[in-house]
Amino acid sequence: MAMQEQSVICAAVADATLAAVGPKADDVRLLKAKLGIEQGNRTPSKTASFPLATFTAALEAAASDRGDGLLGLKLGRSFHFEGFGELATLALAAATLGDALEKFVRHSSVLQSNSSFDLSVSGDLARLSYAIVDPSIKLRRQDACFTVAVQHAFLSRKLGYEVRPSLVEFQNTPELGASDYRAHFGCTVQFGKPLNSICFPARLLEEPAALANPDLGSRLEAILADRMRAMAGSFDFSFAIDAWMVSAFSAGTSVEIEQAASDFGMSLRSFQRKLMECEINYLEIRNRVRCRIARQLLSETSTAITSIALYLGYSETSAFSRVFRHLTNISPSRYRMQARPALEDRGSWRRSPTLDGNAWLIAGRELAASSRDSRRSADGARERAVVISAERWSCRDGCWPRPV
């Protein structure tokens, strides 16, 4: 399927969700670093966006790091629905549950693009379904759990009492035993289905809801409709490849052009033709993504340079150092030395997180003890360096700017 717009999620939602993935601030800092997300405390604007592929990769990485296959469900259950901004206000202002869900589905693209939200009724059963339709986004399990759990929590929030679903369906296979999912939802949970869905008695759609405000709803619908029109038809192939690569590095999968073509649903020849039409150099994007992630891991964590090189798909640390120096005019070790004073000023360098030894970092391979010893020696001699100008592809103000 050819995408007509960017696959993005509202930056405020992504920011609030990622902030909740770890019990400590360092967990969030570590997660953002390996995804190349610039650290900071800026509050995203209402219209700022965030790459959907990066968001889903972040949820998968957080679940893996914590060893918690149910993380998406837990995050969804505790997520404050108001975090969806004006779309949440519109749904909460509706007079009935059915009206609320219909409005949410109709305006859902302001929350998340290239995704299908749908409400259907068959007999006495209503089905609220969700799926990502962008074929290049492969990491979906935790995102599906998060979304369905949010939908379940909203049903109860809107009606003012705990709603027990009749059935829950997931596209993916279960991360853990199906009984863990049944315990969460209190109903039968099925897997390998066409869509992620939560089913409940259709009669609930007609139930009146508390805090209804039709006048407020009308004003918000006009605002959201304008925003949807502004978002439509905006697609940047380079942006999409960038987000796909971030996800692939996080999952430890190949970033070779053949894999990219397959994940985007194209033949290699068609993919290369598309790159030429858009005047895109695939290797330049790969180097840029690698450099952005490396900068964050070097400046925000104490991860060994050897481990960073392995995470970014380099077979040798020397190759990584050579490319990094070519792109930044400085070696990785000197770049880290330049960042160290800022961390020390925050009192966080000595306790800065590290990815060394994590299975996801080296795609399941263990570093030999001799390799660890050699990298400690190599990292030992560092010099202070000049401040480097910020990379134009860094994530600022909660959004991911397109290239200029």
mmCIF file of C-alpha atoms in Angstrom:
data_model
loop_
_atom_site.group_PDB
_atom_site.id
_atom_site.type_symbol
_atom_site.label_atom_id
_atom_site.label_comp_id
_atom_site.label_asym_id
_atom_site.label_seq_id
_atom_site.Cartn_x
_atom_site.Cartn_y
_atom_site.Cartn_z
ATOM 1 C CA MET A 1 0.000 0.000 0.000
ATOM 2 C CA ALA A 2 1.407 3.379 -1.022
ATOM 3 C CA MET A 3 1.331 5.787 1.888
ATOM 4 C CA GLN A 4 -0.139 9.214 1.145
ATOM 5 C CA GLU A 5 0.927 10.837 4.420
ATOM 6 C CA GLN A 6 3.548 10.465 7.129
ATOM 7 C CA SER A 7 3.072 7.714 9.700
ATOM 8 C CA VAL A 8 3.119 9.796 12.860
ATOM 9 C CA ILE A 9 1.574 9.960 16.298
ATOM 10 C CA CYS A 10 0.736 13.064 18.294
ATOM 11 C CA ALA A 11 3.991 14.118 19.981
ATOM 12 C CA ALA A 12 2.255 14.939 23.272
ATOM 13 C CA VAL A 13 0.898 11.370 23.470
ATOM 14 C CA ALA A 14 4.282 9.870 22.583
ATOM 15 C CA ASP A 15 6.040 12.071 25.121
ATOM 16 C CA ALA A 16 3.626 11.217 27.937
ATOM 17 C CA THR A 17 3.793 7.489 27.163
ATOM 18 C CA LEU A 18 7.581 7.323 26.944
ATOM 19 C CA ALA A 19 7.872 9.250 30.193
ATOM 20 C CA ALA A 20 5.937 6.457 31.907
ATOM 21 C CA VAL A 21 7.884 3.470 30.574
ATOM 22 C CA GLY A 22 10.499 3.392 33.325
ATOM 23 C CA PRO A 23 10.394 3.748 37.087
ATOM 24 C CA LYS A 24 13.415 6.082 36.980
ATOM 25 C CA ALA A 25 14.355 9.079 34.850
ATOM 26 C CA ASP A 26 17.528 7.288 33.744
ATOM 27 C CA ASP A 27 15.413 4.506 32.190
ATOM 28 C CA VAL A 28 13.678 7.057 29.982
ATOM 29 C CA ARG A 29 16.960 8.760 29.134
ATOM 30 C CA LEU A 30 18.464 5.451 28.105
ATOM 31 C CA LEU A 31 15.445 4.576 25.961
ATOM 32 C CA LYS A 32 15.479 7.919 24.183
ATOM 33 C CA ALA A 33 19.222 7.731 23.586
ATOM 34 C CA LYS A 34 19.124 4.440 21.738
ATOM 35 C CA LEU A 35 16.349 5.798 19.516
ATOM 36 C CA GLY A 36 18.285 8.978 18.790
ATOM 37 C CA ILE A 37 15.755 11.228 20.512
ATOM 38 C CA GLU A 38 17.148 14.461 21.855
ATOM 39 C CA GLN A 39 16.809 14.769 25.615
ATOM 40 C CA GLY A 40 14.966 17.709 27.111
ATOM 41 C CA ASN A 41 11.964 18.882 29.092
ATOM 42 C CA ARG A 42 10.183 20.857 26.383
ATOM 43 C CA THR A 43 6.417 20.405 26.216
ATOM 44 C CA PRO A 44 5.324 19.448 22.679
ATOM 45 C CA SER A 45 2.810 21.683 20.947
ATOM 46 C CA LYS A 46 -0.692 20.423 20.126
ATOM 47 C CA THR A 47 0.183 19.974 16.459
ATOM 48 C CA ALA A 48 3.695 18.504 16.882
ATOM 49 C CA SER A 49 4.179 14.980 15.571
ATOM 50 C CA PHE A 50 6.464 12.046 16.299
ATOM 51 C CA PRO A 51 7.404 9.117 13.982
ATOM 52 C CA LEU A 52 4.991 6.241 14.586
ATOM 53 C CA ALA A 53 7.658 3.627 13.809
ATOM 54 C CA THR A 54 9.911 5.130 16.469
ATOM 55 C CA PHE A 55 7.073 5.158 18.998
ATOM 56 C CA THR A 56 6.210 1.493 18.467
ATOM 57 C CA ALA A 57 9.914 0.596 18.606
ATOM 58 C CA ALA A 58 10.229 2.457 21.897
ATOM 59 C CA LEU A 59 7.420 0.419 23.453
ATOM 60 C CA GLU A 60 8.984 -2.849 22.292
ATOM 61 C CA ALA A 61 12.431 -1.825 23.543
ATOM 62 C CA ALA A 62 11.048 -0.752 26.923
ATOM 63 C CA ALA A 63 9.186 -4.045 27.327
ATOM 64 C CA SER A 64 12.340 -5.975 26.441
ATOM 65 C CA ASP A 65 14.565 -3.947 28.761
ATOM 66 C CA ARG A 66 12.165 -4.428 31.663
ATOM 67 C CA GLY A 67 11.437 -8.051 30.845
ATOM 68 C CA ASP A 68 7.736 -7.224 30.932
ATOM 69 C CA GLY A 69 5.692 -8.635 28.065
ATOM 70 C CA LEU A 70 2.565 -6.945 29.425
ATOM 71 C CA LEU A 71 4.059 -3.457 29.540
ATOM 72 C CA GLY A 72 1.767 -2.129 26.810
ATOM 73 C CA LEU A 73 -1.320 -3.266 28.728
ATOM 74 C CA LYS A 74 -0.083 -1.669 31.944
ATOM 75 C CA LEU A 75 0.750 1.623 30.243
ATOM 76 C CA GLY A 76 -2.617 1.715 28.520
ATOM 77 C CA ARG A 77 -4.548 1.025 31.700
ATOM 78 C CA SER A 78 -2.816 3.842 33.581
ATOM 79 C CA PHE A 79 -2.735 6.333 30.682
ATOM 80 C CA HIS A 80 -4.725 9.503 31.330
ATOM 81 C CA PHE A 81 -7.177 9.786 28.446
ATOM 82 C CA GLU A 82 -6.931 13.583 28.603
ATOM 83 C CA GLY A 83 -3.448 13.089 27.185
ATOM 84 C CA PHE A 84 -5.140 12.779 23.777
ATOM 85 C CA GLY A 85 -5.799 16.515 23.976
ATOM 86 C CA GLU A 86 -8.698 18.023 22.066
ATOM 87 C CA LEU A 87 -9.712 14.641 20.671
ATOM 88 C CA ALA A 88 -10.163 13.380 24.233
ATOM 89 C CA THR A 89 -12.141 16.481 25.181
ATOM 90 C CA LEU A 90 -14.404 15.940 22.160
ATOM 91 C CA ALA A 91 -15.071 12.313 23.082
ATOM 92 C CA LEU A 92 -15.657 13.096 26.749
ATOM 93 C CA ALA A 93 -18.106 15.889 25.819
ATOM 94 C CA ALA A 94 -20.325 13.528 23.792
ATOM 95 C CA ALA A 95 -23.802 12.712 25.116
ATOM 96 C CA THR A 96 -23.547 8.924 24.735
ATOM 97 C CA LEU A 97 -20.813 6.324 24.492
ATOM 98 C CA GLY A 98 -21.747 5.622 20.869
ATOM 99 C CA ASP A 99 -21.506 9.301 19.956
ATOM 100 C CA ALA A 100 -18.157 9.552 21.743
ATOM 101 C CA LEU A 101 -16.656 6.573 19.902
ATOM 102 C CA GLU A 102 -18.026 7.709 16.538
ATOM 103 C CA LYS A 103 -16.394 11.125 16.937
ATOM 104 C CA PHE A 104 -13.143 9.603 18.155
ATOM 105 C CA VAL A 105 -12.985 7.277 15.147
ATOM 106 C CA ARG A 106 -13.877 10.048 12.680
ATOM 107 C CA HIS A 107 -11.128 12.366 13.913
ATOM 108 C CA SER A 108 -8.541 9.737 14.878
ATOM 109 C CA SER A 109 -6.055 10.789 12.190
ATOM 110 C CA VAL A 110 -5.159 13.887 14.241
ATOM 111 C CA LEU A 111 -3.933 11.465 16.889
ATOM 112 C CA GLN A 112 -2.252 8.891 14.670
ATOM 113 C CA SER A 113 -1.971 8.641 10.891
ATOM 114 C CA ASN A 114 -1.850 5.594 8.603
ATOM 115 C CA SER A 115 -3.885 3.701 11.175
ATOM 116 C CA SER A 116 -7.380 2.283 11.058
ATOM 117 C CA PHE A 117 -9.842 2.993 13.874
ATOM 118 C CA ASP A 118 -13.339 1.645 13.368
ATOM 119 C CA LEU A 119 -16.593 1.086 15.267
ATOM 120 C CA SER A 120 -19.012 -1.560 14.022
ATOM 121 C CA VAL A 121 -22.066 -3.369 15.355
ATOM 122 C CA SER A 122 -23.070 -6.943 14.562
ATOM 123 C CA GLY A 123 -26.176 -8.194 16.334
ATOM 124 C CA ASP A 124 -25.880 -7.397 20.011
ATOM 125 C CA LEU A 125 -22.075 -6.964 19.896
ATOM 126 C CA ALA A 126 -20.191 -3.712 19.262
ATOM 127 C CA ARG A 127 -16.574 -3.890 18.068
ATOM 128 C CA LEU A 128 -14.015 -1.077 18.424
ATOM 129 C CA SER A 129 -11.033 -2.024 16.275
ATOM 130 C CA TYR A 130 -7.566 -0.683 15.552
ATOM 131 C CA ALA A 131 -4.658 -1.492 13.259
ATOM 132 C CA ILE A 132 -1.588 0.199 11.789
ATOM 133 C CA VAL A 133 -1.826 0.068 7.997
ATOM 134 C CA ASP A 134 1.730 1.179 7.188
ATOM 135 C CA PRO A 135 3.500 -2.047 6.096
ATOM 136 C CA SER A 136 6.937 -0.694 7.011
ATOM 137 C CA ILE A 137 6.064 -0.618 10.726
ATOM 138 C CA LYS A 138 6.834 -4.117 11.988
ATOM 139 C CA LEU A 139 7.059 -3.682 15.771
ATOM 140 C CA ARG A 140 3.397 -3.648 16.775
ATOM 141 C CA ARG A 141 2.725 -6.001 19.689
ATOM 142 C CA GLN A 142 3.148 -3.560 22.581
ATOM 143 C CA ASP A 143 1.482 -0.764 20.622
ATOM 144 C CA ALA A 144 -1.577 -2.944 20.054
ATOM 145 C CA CYS A 145 -1.690 -3.845 23.744
ATOM 146 C CA PHE A 146 -1.335 -0.187 24.713
ATOM 147 C CA THR A 147 -4.074 1.004 22.364
ATOM 148 C CA VAL A 148 -6.638 -1.679 23.227
ATOM 149 C CA ALA A 149 -5.977 -1.129 26.938
ATOM 150 C CA VAL A 150 -6.553 2.625 26.482
ATOM 151 C CA GLN A 151 -9.808 1.894 24.659
ATOM 152 C CA HIS A 152 -10.945 -0.384 27.475
ATOM 153 C CA ALA A 153 -10.101 2.251 30.071
ATOM 154 C CA PHE A 154 -12.044 4.861 28.089
ATOM 155 C CA LEU A 155 -15.198 2.735 27.989
ATOM 156 C CA SER A 156 -15.193 2.599 31.777
ATOM 157 C CA ARG A 157 -14.264 6.255 32.124
ATOM 158 C CA LYS A 158 -17.061 7.397 29.830
ATOM 159 C CA LEU A 159 -19.786 5.325 31.467
ATOM 160 C CA GLY A 160 -18.605 5.818 35.026
ATOM 161 C CA TYR A 161 -18.263 2.144 35.921
ATOM 162 C CA GLU A 162 -16.000 -0.787 35.095
ATOM 163 C CA VAL A 163 -16.936 -2.206 31.697
ATOM 164 C CA ARG A 164 -16.165 -5.879 31.230
ATOM 165 C CA PRO A 165 -15.516 -6.646 27.536
ATOM 166 C CA SER A 166 -17.216 -9.572 25.844
ATOM 167 C CA LEU A 167 -14.129 -10.410 23.776
ATOM 168 C CA VAL A 168 -10.689 -8.959 22.997
ATOM 169 C CA GLU A 169 -8.781 -9.772 19.809
ATOM 170 C CA PHE A 170 -5.167 -9.161 18.807
ATOM 171 C CA GLN A 171 -3.403 -9.462 15.466
ATOM 172 C CA ASN A 172 -0.199 -10.703 17.072
ATOM 173 C CA THR A 173 0.660 -13.839 18.967
ATOM 174 C CA PRO A 174 0.850 -13.471 22.758
ATOM 175 C CA GLU A 175 4.111 -12.353 24.353
ATOM 176 C CA LEU A 176 3.199 -14.415 27.415
ATOM 177 C CA GLY A 177 0.527 -16.992 28.118
ATOM 178 C CA ALA A 178 -3.000 -16.119 27.018
ATOM 179 C CA SER A 179 -4.102 -16.394 30.653
ATOM 180 C CA ASP A 180 -2.171 -13.199 31.479
ATOM 181 C CA TYR A 181 -4.208 -11.310 28.905
ATOM 182 C CA ARG A 182 -7.472 -12.861 30.113
ATOM 183 C CA ALA A 183 -6.650 -11.791 33.655
ATOM 184 C CA HIS A 184 -6.110 -8.211 32.483
ATOM 185 C CA PHE A 185 -9.362 -7.849 30.526
ATOM 186 C CA GLY A 186 -11.532 -10.317 32.449
ATOM 187 C CA CYS A 187 -12.762 -11.989 29.255
ATOM 188 C CA THR A 188 -11.765 -14.309 26.431
ATOM 189 C CA VAL A 189 -8.748 -13.051 24.453
ATOM 190 C CA GLN A 190 -8.000 -14.383 20.968
ATOM 191 C CA PHE A 191 -4.861 -13.933 18.855
ATOM 192 C CA GLY A 192 -3.927 -14.000 15.188
ATOM 193 C CA LYS A 193 -6.988 -11.970 14.183
ATOM 194 C CA PRO A 194 -7.242 -9.478 11.274
ATOM 195 C CA LEU A 195 -7.574 -6.495 13.645
ATOM 196 C CA ASN A 196 -6.957 -5.530 17.245
ATOM 197 C CA SER A 197 -10.436 -5.211 18.727
ATOM 198 C CA ILE A 198 -12.352 -4.851 21.949
ATOM 199 C CA CYS A 199 -15.936 -6.124 21.836
ATOM 200 C CA PHE A 200 -18.710 -5.201 24.262
ATOM 201 C CA PRO A 201 -22.538 -5.246 24.438
ATOM 202 C CA ALA A 202 -23.995 -2.956 21.766
ATOM 203 C CA ARG A 203 -26.604 -1.644 24.198
ATOM 204 C CA LEU A 204 -23.845 0.297 25.977
ATOM 205 C CA LEU A 205 -23.573 2.590 22.950
ATOM 206 C CA GLU A 206 -26.904 4.180 23.839
ATOM 207 C CA GLU A 207 -26.130 4.756 27.486
ATOM 208 C CA PRO A 208 -25.977 8.445 28.492
ATOM 209 C CA ALA A 209 -22.634 9.696 29.717
ATOM 210 C CA ALA A 210 -21.767 12.091 32.487
ATOM 211 C CA LEU A 211 -20.152 15.492 31.784
ATOM 212 C CA ALA A 212 -21.690 15.785 28.305
ATOM 213 C CA ASN A 213 -21.157 19.181 26.641
ATOM 214 C CA PRO A 214 -22.584 19.266 23.069
ATOM 215 C CA ASP A 215 -21.699 22.937 22.492
ATOM 216 C CA LEU A 216 -18.051 22.339 23.334
ATOM 217 C CA GLY A 217 -18.067 19.280 21.105
ATOM 218 C CA SER A 218 -19.270 21.270 18.082
ATOM 219 C CA ARG A 219 -16.485 23.824 18.418
ATOM 220 C CA LEU A 220 -13.842 21.139 18.782
ATOM 221 C CA GLU A 221 -15.073 19.213 15.749
ATOM 222 C CA ALA A 222 -14.469 22.252 13.561
ATOM 223 C CA ILE A 223 -10.943 22.679 14.941
ATOM 224 C CA LEU A 224 -10.068 19.022 14.460
ATOM 225 C CA ALA A 225 -11.536 18.930 10.949
ATOM 226 C CA ASP A 226 -9.283 21.824 9.932
ATOM 227 C CA ARG A 227 -6.287 20.053 11.422
ATOM 228 C CA MET A 228 -7.080 16.851 9.541
ATOM 229 C CA ARG A 229 -7.225 18.737 6.232
ATOM 230 C CA ALA A 230 -3.874 20.359 6.966
ATOM 231 C CA MET A 231 -2.264 16.975 7.692
ATOM 232 C CA ALA A 232 -3.618 15.162 4.627
ATOM 233 C CA GLY A 233 -1.378 14.399 1.670
ATOM 234 C CA SER A 234 1.946 15.094 3.357
ATOM 235 C CA PHE A 235 4.474 12.325 2.666
ATOM 236 C CA ASP A 236 8.261 12.463 2.784
ATOM 237 C CA PHE A 237 9.928 9.211 1.717
ATOM 238 C CA SER A 238 13.207 10.170 3.383
ATOM 239 C CA PHE A 239 11.388 10.764 6.685
ATOM 240 C CA ALA A 240 9.725 7.339 6.425
ATOM 241 C CA ILE A 241 13.023 5.554 5.767
ATOM 242 C CA ASP A 242 14.649 7.380 8.675
ATOM 243 C CA ALA A 243 11.932 6.203 11.105
ATOM 244 C CA TRP A 244 12.108 2.648 9.713
ATOM 245 C CA MET A 245 15.862 2.525 10.307
ATOM 246 C CA VAL A 246 15.534 3.696 13.916
ATOM 247 C CA SER A 247 13.050 0.870 14.499
ATOM 248 C CA ALA A 248 15.306 -1.682 12.783
ATOM 249 C CA PHE A 249 18.366 -0.724 14.821
ATOM 250 C CA SER A 250 16.301 -1.013 18.002
ATOM 251 C CA ALA A 251 15.095 -4.486 17.043
ATOM 252 C CA GLY A 252 18.531 -5.635 15.878
ATOM 253 C CA THR A 253 17.271 -6.384 12.367
ATOM 254 C CA SER A 254 18.875 -5.680 9.005
ATOM 255 C CA VAL A 255 18.958 -2.168 7.554
ATOM 256 C CA GLU A 256 20.169 -3.310 4.168
ATOM 257 C CA ILE A 257 18.307 -1.845 1.204
ATOM 258 C CA GLU A 258 16.807 -5.224 0.271
ATOM 259 C CA GLN A 259 15.139 -5.458 3.681
ATOM 260 C CA ALA A 260 13.911 -1.888 3.442
ATOM 261 C CA ALA A 261 12.291 -2.575 0.075
ATOM 262 C CA SER A 262 10.567 -5.665 1.452
ATOM 263 C CA ASP A 263 9.268 -3.883 4.553
ATOM 264 C CA PHE A 264 7.917 -1.009 2.450
ATOM 265 C CA GLY A 265 6.059 -3.530 0.296
ATOM 266 C CA MET A 266 8.114 -2.930 -2.852
ATOM 267 C CA SER A 267 10.431 -4.884 -5.071
ATOM 268 C CA LEU A 268 14.069 -3.823 -4.853
ATOM 269 C CA ARG A 269 13.857 -2.280 -8.311
ATOM 270 C CA SER A 270 10.714 -0.294 -7.446
ATOM 271 C CA PHE A 271 12.271 0.872 -4.181
ATOM 272 C CA GLN A 272 15.431 2.049 -5.943
ATOM 273 C CA ARG A 273 13.315 3.823 -8.554
ATOM 274 C CA LYS A 274 11.418 5.597 -5.786
ATOM 275 C CA LEU A 275 14.702 6.681 -4.202
ATOM 276 C CA MET A 276 15.836 8.130 -7.527
ATOM 277 C CA GLU A 277 12.526 9.946 -8.077
ATOM 278 C CA CYS A 278 12.821 11.543 -4.636
ATOM 279 C CA GLU A 279 16.560 12.230 -5.093
ATOM 280 C CA ILE A 280 17.372 10.236 -1.960
ATOM 281 C CA ASN A 281 20.711 8.582 -1.220
ATOM 282 C CA TYR A 282 19.960 5.521 0.917
ATOM 283 C CA LEU A 283 23.465 5.243 2.370
ATOM 284 C CA GLU A 284 23.430 8.899 3.380
ATOM 285 C CA ILE A 285 20.221 8.353 5.366
ATOM 286 C CA ARG A 286 21.704 5.294 7.053
ATOM 287 C CA ASN A 287 24.843 7.173 8.046
ATOM 288 C CA ARG A 288 22.795 10.114 9.296
ATOM 289 C CA VAL A 289 20.566 7.896 11.450
ATOM 290 C CA ARG A 290 23.579 6.050 12.826
ATOM 291 C CA CYS A 291 25.281 9.330 13.653
ATOM 292 C CA ARG A 292 22.218 10.759 15.398
ATOM 293 C CA ILE A 293 21.787 7.689 17.585
ATOM 294 C CA ALA A 294 25.514 7.527 18.299
ATOM 295 C CA ARG A 295 25.554 11.148 19.423
ATOM 296 C CA GLN A 296 22.797 10.484 21.936
ATOM 297 C CA LEU A 297 24.365 7.276 23.264
ATOM 298 C CA LEU A 298 27.741 8.973 23.594
ATOM 299 C CA SER A 299 26.425 12.085 25.311
ATOM 300 C CA GLU A 300 23.663 10.608 27.481
ATOM 301 C CA THR A 301 24.946 7.170 28.493
ATOM 302 C CA SER A 302 28.186 5.536 29.543
ATOM 303 C CA THR A 303 27.792 2.741 27.000
ATOM 304 C CA ALA A 304 31.153 1.588 25.651
ATOM 305 C CA ILE A 305 31.979 2.728 22.126
ATOM 306 C CA THR A 306 32.427 -0.883 21.035
ATOM 307 C CA SER A 307 28.867 -1.648 22.115
ATOM 308 C CA ILE A 308 27.504 1.411 20.326
ATOM 309 C CA ALA A 309 29.230 0.289 17.135
ATOM 310 C CA LEU A 310 27.717 -3.184 17.430
ATOM 311 C CA TYR A 311 24.256 -1.792 18.109
ATOM 312 C CA LEU A 312 24.483 0.329 14.952
ATOM 313 C CA GLY A 313 25.417 -2.665 12.833
ATOM 314 C CA TYR A 314 29.142 -2.121 12.436
ATOM 315 C CA SER A 315 31.295 -5.246 12.456
ATOM 316 C CA GLU A 316 34.287 -3.285 13.727
ATOM 317 C CA THR A 317 34.620 -0.305 16.051
ATOM 318 C CA SER A 318 37.166 1.233 13.687
ATOM 319 C CA ALA A 319 34.579 1.407 10.899
ATOM 320 C CA PHE A 320 32.126 3.167 13.197
ATOM 321 C CA SER A 321 34.774 5.626 14.370
ATOM 322 C CA ARG A 322 35.811 6.370 10.803
ATOM 323 C CA VAL A 323 32.259 7.152 9.660
ATOM 324 C CA PHE A 324 31.476 9.165 12.802
ATOM 325 C CA ARG A 325 34.606 11.262 12.347
ATOM 326 C CA HIS A 326 33.777 11.817 8.670
ATOM 327 C CA LEU A 327 30.294 13.126 9.548
ATOM 328 C CA THR A 328 31.210 15.200 12.610
ATOM 329 C CA ASN A 329 34.915 16.002 12.186
ATOM 330 C CA ILE A 330 35.583 14.514 15.618
ATOM 331 C CA SER A 331 36.167 11.034 17.045
ATOM 332 C CA PRO A 332 33.519 9.302 19.183
ATOM 333 C CA SER A 333 35.747 9.378 22.280
ATOM 334 C CA ARG A 334 36.428 13.098 21.933
ATOM 335 C CA TYR A 335 32.747 13.781 21.328
ATOM 336 C CA ARG A 336 31.938 11.994 24.588
ATOM 337 C CA MET A 337 34.551 14.031 26.440
ATOM 338 C CA GLN A 338 32.917 17.210 25.184
ATOM 339 C CA ALA A 339 29.565 16.011 26.575
ATOM 340 C CA ARG A 340 30.909 14.814 29.939
ATOM 341 C CA PRO A 341 31.134 18.237 31.660
ATOM 342 C CA ALA A 342 27.442 18.906 30.972
ATOM 343 C CA LEU A 343 26.496 15.592 32.562
ATOM 344 C CA GLU A 344 28.779 16.212 35.507
ATOM 345 C CA ASP A 345 27.129 19.599 36.024
ATOM 346 C CA ARG A 346 23.796 17.784 36.265
ATOM 347 C CA GLY A 347 25.372 15.291 38.669
ATOM 348 C CA SER A 348 24.357 12.448 36.403
ATOM 349 C CA TRP A 349 27.474 11.265 34.581
ATOM 350 C CA ARG A 350 28.650 8.831 37.227
ATOM 351 C CA ARG A 351 25.206 7.261 37.353
ATOM 352 C CA SER A 352 24.498 7.625 33.634
ATOM 353 C CA PRO A 353 22.827 4.530 32.186
ATOM 354 C CA THR A 354 24.600 2.007 30.013
ATOM 355 C CA LEU A 355 23.408 -0.507 27.463
ATOM 356 C CA ASP A 356 26.443 -2.789 27.781
ATOM 357 C CA GLY A 357 25.497 -6.433 28.110
ATOM 358 C CA ASN A 358 21.829 -5.973 27.156
ATOM 359 C CA ALA A 359 20.793 -8.659 24.709
ATOM 360 C CA TRP A 360 18.947 -6.215 22.439
ATOM 361 C CA LEU A 361 22.070 -4.081 22.089
ATOM 362 C CA ILE A 362 24.092 -6.692 20.261
ATOM 363 C CA ALA A 363 21.250 -8.645 18.692
ATOM 364 C CA GLY A 364 21.579 -11.569 21.053
ATOM 365 C CA ARG A 365 25.355 -11.872 20.884
ATOM 366 C CA GLU A 366 27.524 -11.660 23.987
ATOM 367 C CA LEU A 367 30.708 -9.624 23.992
ATOM 368 C CA ALA A 368 33.756 -11.635 24.984
ATOM 369 C CA ALA A 369 35.548 -10.613 28.155
ATOM 370 C CA SER A 370 38.655 -9.794 26.140
ATOM 371 C CA SER A 371 36.600 -7.466 23.957
ATOM 372 C CA ARG A 372 35.289 -5.685 27.041
ATOM 373 C CA ASP A 373 38.813 -5.278 28.374
ATOM 374 C CA SER A 374 40.102 -3.900 25.091
ATOM 375 C CA ARG A 375 37.316 -1.373 24.749
ATOM 376 C CA ARG A 376 37.910 -0.106 28.292
ATOM 377 C CA SER A 377 41.523 0.489 27.318
ATOM 378 C CA ALA A 378 40.550 2.167 24.058
ATOM 379 C CA ASP A 379 38.046 4.400 25.794
ATOM 380 C CA GLY A 380 40.520 5.366 28.485
ATOM 381 C CA ALA A 381 42.385 8.077 26.567
ATOM 382 C CA ARG A 382 40.011 10.928 25.812
ATOM 383 C CA GLU A 383 40.518 14.615 25.215
ATOM 384 C CA ARG A 384 38.202 17.576 25.618
ATOM 385 C CA ALA A 385 36.826 18.758 22.283
ATOM 386 C CA VAL A 386 35.117 21.770 20.833
ATOM 387 C CA VAL A 387 31.351 22.024 20.908
ATOM 388 C CA ILE A 388 29.754 20.555 17.808
ATOM 389 C CA SER A 389 26.881 22.254 16.073
ATOM 390 C CA ALA A 390 23.564 20.487 16.530
ATOM 391 C CA GLU A 391 22.513 18.061 13.831
ATOM 392 C CA ARG A 392 19.576 19.305 11.833
ATOM 393 C CA TRP A 393 17.765 15.975 12.105
ATOM 394 C CA SER A 394 17.625 15.936 15.891
ATOM 395 C CA CYS A 395 14.223 15.789 17.557
ATOM 396 C CA ARG A 396 13.354 19.251 18.884
ATOM 397 C CA ASP A 397 10.358 20.591 20.757
ATOM 398 C CA GLY A 398 8.732 17.198 20.763
ATOM 399 C CA CYS A 399 8.478 16.899 16.985
ATOM 400 C CA TRP A 400 10.617 15.311 14.293
ATOM 401 C CA PRO A 401 11.442 17.982 11.697
ATOM 402 C CA ARG A 402 11.688 17.023 8.065
ATOM 403 C CA PRO A 403 14.946 17.615 6.205
ATOM 404 C CA VAL A 404 15.592 20.970 4.567
#
